[in-house]
Amino acid sequence: MSERAHGLPQVVSAYLLPLVLRSRFPAFLRVSSDGHIVERGGALARYGLQQAQIGQAATAQIGLLTGLLPHHGEPLHLSAVQT
């Protein structure tokens, strides 16, 4: 984390991060340009994504990604997903 992430001193950011993680349950999938999952983590089970396997096609495993992948623009961020 940079010394002043979002304009905040590192000590403040370090204090806030655990507070946010206690009330939010972030999860992520990092997908390669060819549509395969290369990294995953966080609270996947909370969103029904625990079955997502690294090395496999994301759309074959997670139907809601069909039509969104392959994606060739800015990184795609889905802030609220219901599965």
CSV table of N, CA and C in Angstrom, one decimal:
chain,number,residue,atom,x,y,z
A,1,MET,N,0.9,-1.2,0.0
A,1,MET,CA,0.0,0.0,0.0
A,1,MET,C,0.9,1.2,0.0
A,2,SER,N,0.6,2.2,-0.8
A,2,SER,CA,1.4,3.4,-0.9
A,2,SER,C,1.3,4.2,0.4
A,3,GLU,N,2.2,5.1,0.6
A,3,GLU,CA,2.2,5.8,1.9
A,3,GLU,C,1.0,6.7,2.0
A,4,ARG,N,0.4,7.2,0.9
A,4,ARG,CA,-0.8,8.0,1.0
A,4,ARG,C,-1.8,7.5,0.1
A,5,ALA,N,-2.3,6.3,0.3
A,5,ALA,CA,-3.4,5.8,-0.5
A,5,ALA,C,-4.7,6.6,-0.4
A,6,HIS,N,-5.2,7.0,-1.5
A,6,HIS,CA,-6.4,7.9,-1.5
A,6,HIS,C,-6.3,9.1,-0.6
A,7,GLY,N,-5.1,9.6,-0.5
A,7,GLY,CA,-4.8,10.8,0.2
A,7,GLY,C,-4.8,10.6,1.7
A,8,LEU,N,-4.8,9.4,2.2
A,8,LEU,CA,-4.8,9.1,3.6
A,8,LEU,C,-3.4,8.6,4.0
A,9,PRO,N,-3.0,9.0,5.2
A,9,PRO,CA,-1.8,8.4,5.7
A,9,PRO,C,-1.9,6.9,5.8
A,10,GLN,N,-0.8,6.2,5.7
A,10,GLN,CA,-0.7,4.7,5.7
A,10,GLN,C,-1.3,4.2,7.0
A,11,VAL,N,-1.1,4.9,8.1
A,11,VAL,CA,-1.6,4.4,9.4
A,11,VAL,C,-3.1,4.4,9.4
A,12,VAL,N,-3.7,5.4,8.8
A,12,VAL,CA,-5.2,5.5,8.7
A,12,VAL,C,-5.7,4.4,7.8
A,13,SER,N,-5.1,4.3,6.6
A,13,SER,CA,-5.5,3.2,5.7
A,13,SER,C,-5.4,1.8,6.3
A,14,ALA,N,-4.4,1.6,7.1
A,14,ALA,CA,-4.2,0.3,7.8
A,14,ALA,C,-5.3,0.1,8.8
A,15,TYR,N,-5.7,1.1,9.4
A,15,TYR,CA,-6.8,1.0,10.4
A,15,TYR,C,-8.2,0.7,9.7
A,16,LEU,N,-8.4,1.4,8.6
A,16,LEU,CA,-9.7,1.3,7.9
A,16,LEU,C,-9.9,-0.1,7.2
A,17,LEU,N,-8.9,-0.6,6.6
A,17,LEU,CA,-9.0,-1.8,5.9
A,17,LEU,C,-9.7,-3.0,6.6
A,18,PRO,N,-9.2,-3.3,7.8
A,18,PRO,CA,-9.9,-4.4,8.6
A,18,PRO,C,-11.4,-4.1,8.9
A,19,LEU,N,-11.7,-2.8,9.1
A,19,LEU,CA,-13.1,-2.4,9.4
A,19,LEU,C,-13.9,-2.7,8.2
A,20,VAL,N,-13.4,-2.3,7.0
A,20,VAL,CA,-14.2,-2.6,5.8
A,20,VAL,C,-14.3,-4.1,5.5
A,21,LEU,N,-13.3,-4.8,5.7
A,21,LEU,CA,-13.3,-6.3,5.5
A,21,LEU,C,-14.3,-7.0,6.4
A,22,ARG,N,-14.5,-6.5,7.6
A,22,ARG,CA,-15.5,-7.1,8.5
A,22,ARG,C,-16.9,-6.9,8.1
A,23,SER,N,-17.2,-5.8,7.4
A,23,SER,CA,-18.6,-5.5,7.0
A,23,SER,C,-18.8,-5.8,5.5
A,24,ARG,N,-17.8,-6.0,4.7
A,24,ARG,CA,-18.0,-6.4,3.3
A,24,ARG,C,-17.3,-7.7,3.1
A,25,PHE,N,-17.7,-8.3,2.0
A,25,PHE,CA,-17.1,-9.7,1.7
A,25,PHE,C,-16.6,-9.7,0.3
A,26,PRO,N,-15.5,-9.1,0.0
A,26,PRO,CA,-15.0,-9.0,-1.4
A,26,PRO,C,-14.6,-10.4,-1.9
A,27,ALA,N,-14.8,-10.6,-3.2
A,27,ALA,CA,-14.3,-11.8,-3.8
A,27,ALA,C,-13.8,-11.3,-5.2
A,28,PHE,N,-12.9,-12.1,-5.8
A,28,PHE,CA,-12.5,-11.7,-7.1
A,28,PHE,C,-12.1,-12.9,-8.0
A,29,LEU,N,-12.2,-12.7,-9.3
A,29,LEU,CA,-11.7,-13.6,-10.3
A,29,LEU,C,-10.9,-12.8,-11.2
A,30,ARG,N,-9.7,-13.2,-11.5
A,30,ARG,CA,-8.9,-12.6,-12.5
A,30,ARG,C,-8.8,-13.5,-13.7
A,31,VAL,N,-9.3,-13.0,-14.8
A,31,VAL,CA,-9.5,-13.8,-16.0
A,31,VAL,C,-8.5,-13.3,-17.1
A,32,SER,N,-7.8,-14.2,-17.8
A,32,SER,CA,-6.9,-13.9,-18.8
A,32,SER,C,-7.6,-13.4,-20.1
A,33,SER,N,-6.8,-12.9,-21.0
A,33,SER,CA,-7.4,-12.3,-22.2
A,33,SER,C,-8.1,-13.4,-23.1
A,34,ASP,N,-7.8,-14.7,-22.9
A,34,ASP,CA,-8.4,-15.7,-23.6
A,34,ASP,C,-9.6,-16.3,-22.8
A,35,GLY,N,-10.0,-15.7,-21.7
A,35,GLY,CA,-11.1,-16.1,-20.9
A,35,GLY,C,-11.0,-17.2,-19.9
A,36,HIS,N,-9.7,-17.5,-19.5
A,36,HIS,CA,-9.5,-18.5,-18.5
A,36,HIS,C,-9.2,-17.9,-17.1
A,37,ILE,N,-9.7,-18.5,-16.1
A,37,ILE,CA,-9.4,-18.0,-14.7
A,37,ILE,C,-7.9,-18.2,-14.4
A,38,VAL,N,-7.2,-17.1,-14.0
A,38,VAL,CA,-5.8,-17.3,-13.7
A,38,VAL,C,-5.6,-17.0,-12.2
A,39,GLU,N,-6.6,-16.4,-11.5
A,39,GLU,CA,-6.4,-16.2,-10.1
A,39,GLU,C,-7.8,-16.0,-9.5
A,40,ARG,N,-8.0,-16.4,-8.3
A,40,ARG,CA,-9.3,-16.2,-7.6
A,40,ARG,C,-9.1,-16.1,-6.1
A,41,GLY,N,-10.0,-15.5,-5.4
A,41,GLY,CA,-9.9,-15.4,-4.0
A,41,GLY,C,-11.0,-14.6,-3.3
A,42,GLY,N,-10.9,-14.5,-2.0
A,42,GLY,CA,-11.9,-13.8,-1.3
A,42,GLY,C,-13.0,-14.7,-0.9
A,43,ALA,N,-14.2,-14.1,-0.6
A,43,ALA,CA,-15.4,-14.8,-0.2
A,43,ALA,C,-16.2,-15.4,-1.3
A,44,LEU,N,-15.5,-16.3,-2.1
A,44,LEU,CA,-16.2,-16.8,-3.3
A,44,LEU,C,-17.5,-17.6,-2.9
A,45,ALA,N,-17.5,-18.4,-1.9
A,45,ALA,CA,-18.6,-19.2,-1.5
A,45,ALA,C,-19.8,-18.3,-1.2
A,46,ARG,N,-19.6,-17.1,-0.7
A,46,ARG,CA,-20.7,-16.2,-0.3
A,46,ARG,C,-21.5,-15.9,-1.6
A,47,TYR,N,-20.9,-15.9,-2.7
A,47,TYR,CA,-21.5,-15.5,-4.0
A,47,TYR,C,-21.7,-16.7,-4.9
A,48,GLY,N,-21.6,-17.9,-4.4
A,48,GLY,CA,-21.8,-19.1,-5.2
A,48,GLY,C,-20.7,-19.3,-6.3
A,49,LEU,N,-19.5,-18.8,-6.0
A,49,LEU,CA,-18.4,-18.9,-7.0
A,49,LEU,C,-17.3,-19.8,-6.6
A,50,GLN,N,-17.5,-20.6,-5.5
A,50,GLN,CA,-16.4,-21.4,-5.0
A,50,GLN,C,-16.0,-22.5,-6.0
A,51,GLN,N,-16.9,-22.9,-7.0
A,51,GLN,CA,-16.6,-23.9,-7.9
A,51,GLN,C,-15.6,-23.4,-9.0
A,52,ALA,N,-15.4,-22.1,-9.1
A,52,ALA,CA,-14.5,-21.6,-10.2
A,52,ALA,C,-13.1,-22.1,-10.1
A,53,GLN,N,-12.6,-22.8,-11.1
A,53,GLN,CA,-11.3,-23.4,-11.1
A,53,GLN,C,-10.3,-22.7,-11.9
A,54,ILE,N,-9.1,-22.5,-11.4
A,54,ILE,CA,-8.1,-21.8,-12.1
A,54,ILE,C,-7.7,-22.7,-13.3
A,55,GLY,N,-7.4,-22.0,-14.4
A,55,GLY,CA,-7.1,-22.7,-15.7
A,55,GLY,C,-8.2,-23.1,-16.6
A,56,GLN,N,-9.4,-23.0,-16.1
A,56,GLN,CA,-10.6,-23.3,-16.8
A,56,GLN,C,-11.3,-22.1,-17.4
A,57,ALA,N,-12.1,-22.2,-18.4
A,57,ALA,CA,-12.8,-21.1,-19.0
A,57,ALA,C,-13.8,-20.6,-18.1
A,58,ALA,N,-13.8,-19.3,-17.8
A,58,ALA,CA,-14.6,-18.6,-16.9
A,58,ALA,C,-16.1,-18.8,-17.3
A,59,THR,N,-16.4,-18.6,-18.5
A,59,THR,CA,-17.8,-18.6,-19.0
A,59,THR,C,-18.4,-20.0,-18.9
A,60,ALA,N,-17.6,-21.0,-19.0
A,60,ALA,CA,-18.1,-22.4,-18.9
A,60,ALA,C,-18.4,-22.7,-17.4
A,61,GLN,N,-17.8,-22.0,-16.5
A,61,GLN,CA,-18.1,-22.3,-15.1
A,61,GLN,C,-19.1,-21.3,-14.4
A,62,ILE,N,-19.2,-20.1,-15.0
A,62,ILE,CA,-20.0,-19.1,-14.4
A,62,ILE,C,-20.8,-18.5,-15.5
A,63,GLY,N,-22.1,-18.9,-15.6
A,63,GLY,CA,-22.9,-18.5,-16.7
A,63,GLY,C,-23.1,-17.0,-16.8
A,64,LEU,N,-23.1,-16.3,-15.7
A,64,LEU,CA,-23.4,-14.8,-15.7
A,64,LEU,C,-22.3,-14.1,-16.5
A,65,LEU,N,-21.2,-14.7,-16.7
A,65,LEU,CA,-20.1,-14.1,-17.4
A,65,LEU,C,-20.2,-14.2,-18.9
A,66,THR,N,-21.1,-15.1,-19.4
A,66,THR,CA,-21.4,-15.3,-20.8
A,66,THR,C,-21.8,-13.9,-21.4
A,67,GLY,N,-21.2,-13.5,-22.5
A,67,GLY,CA,-21.5,-12.2,-23.1
A,67,GLY,C,-20.6,-11.1,-22.6
A,68,LEU,N,-20.0,-11.3,-21.4
A,68,LEU,CA,-19.1,-10.3,-20.9
A,68,LEU,C,-17.7,-10.6,-21.3
A,69,LEU,N,-17.4,-11.9,-21.5
A,69,LEU,CA,-16.0,-12.3,-21.9
A,69,LEU,C,-16.0,-12.9,-23.2
A,70,PRO,N,-15.0,-12.8,-24.0
A,70,PRO,CA,-13.8,-12.1,-23.6
A,70,PRO,C,-14.0,-10.6,-23.6
A,71,HIS,N,-13.2,-9.9,-22.8
A,71,HIS,CA,-13.3,-8.4,-22.6
A,71,HIS,C,-12.0,-7.8,-23.0
A,72,HIS,N,-12.0,-6.8,-23.8
A,72,HIS,CA,-10.8,-6.2,-24.3
A,72,HIS,C,-10.6,-4.8,-24.0
A,73,GLY,N,-11.4,-4.2,-23.1
A,73,GLY,CA,-11.3,-2.8,-22.7
A,73,GLY,C,-10.7,-2.6,-21.3
A,74,GLU,N,-11.1,-1.6,-20.6
A,74,GLU,CA,-10.7,-1.4,-19.3
A,74,GLU,C,-11.1,-2.6,-18.4
A,75,PRO,N,-10.4,-2.8,-17.3
A,75,PRO,CA,-10.8,-3.9,-16.4
A,75,PRO,C,-12.3,-3.8,-16.0
A,76,LEU,N,-12.9,-4.9,-16.0
A,76,LEU,CA,-14.3,-5.0,-15.7
A,76,LEU,C,-14.6,-5.2,-14.2
A,77,HIS,N,-15.4,-4.4,-13.6
A,77,HIS,CA,-15.7,-4.5,-12.2
A,77,HIS,C,-17.2,-4.7,-12.0
A,78,LEU,N,-17.6,-5.8,-11.4
A,78,LEU,CA,-19.0,-6.0,-11.1
A,78,LEU,C,-19.2,-5.8,-9.6
A,79,SER,N,-19.8,-4.7,-9.2
A,79,SER,CA,-19.8,-4.3,-7.8
A,79,SER,C,-20.9,-5.0,-7.0
A,80,ALA,N,-21.9,-5.5,-7.7
A,80,ALA,CA,-23.0,-6.3,-7.0
A,80,ALA,C,-23.5,-7.4,-8.0
A,81,VAL,N,-23.3,-8.6,-7.6
A,81,VAL,CA,-23.7,-9.7,-8.4
A,81,VAL,C,-24.6,-10.7,-7.6
A,82,GLN,N,-25.7,-11.0,-8.2
A,82,GLN,CA,-26.6,-12.0,-7.5
A,82,GLN,C,-26.5,-13.3,-8.4
A,83,THR,N,-26.2,-14.4,-7.8
A,83,THR,CA,-26.1,-15.7,-8.5
A,83,THR,C,-27.2,-16.6,-8.2
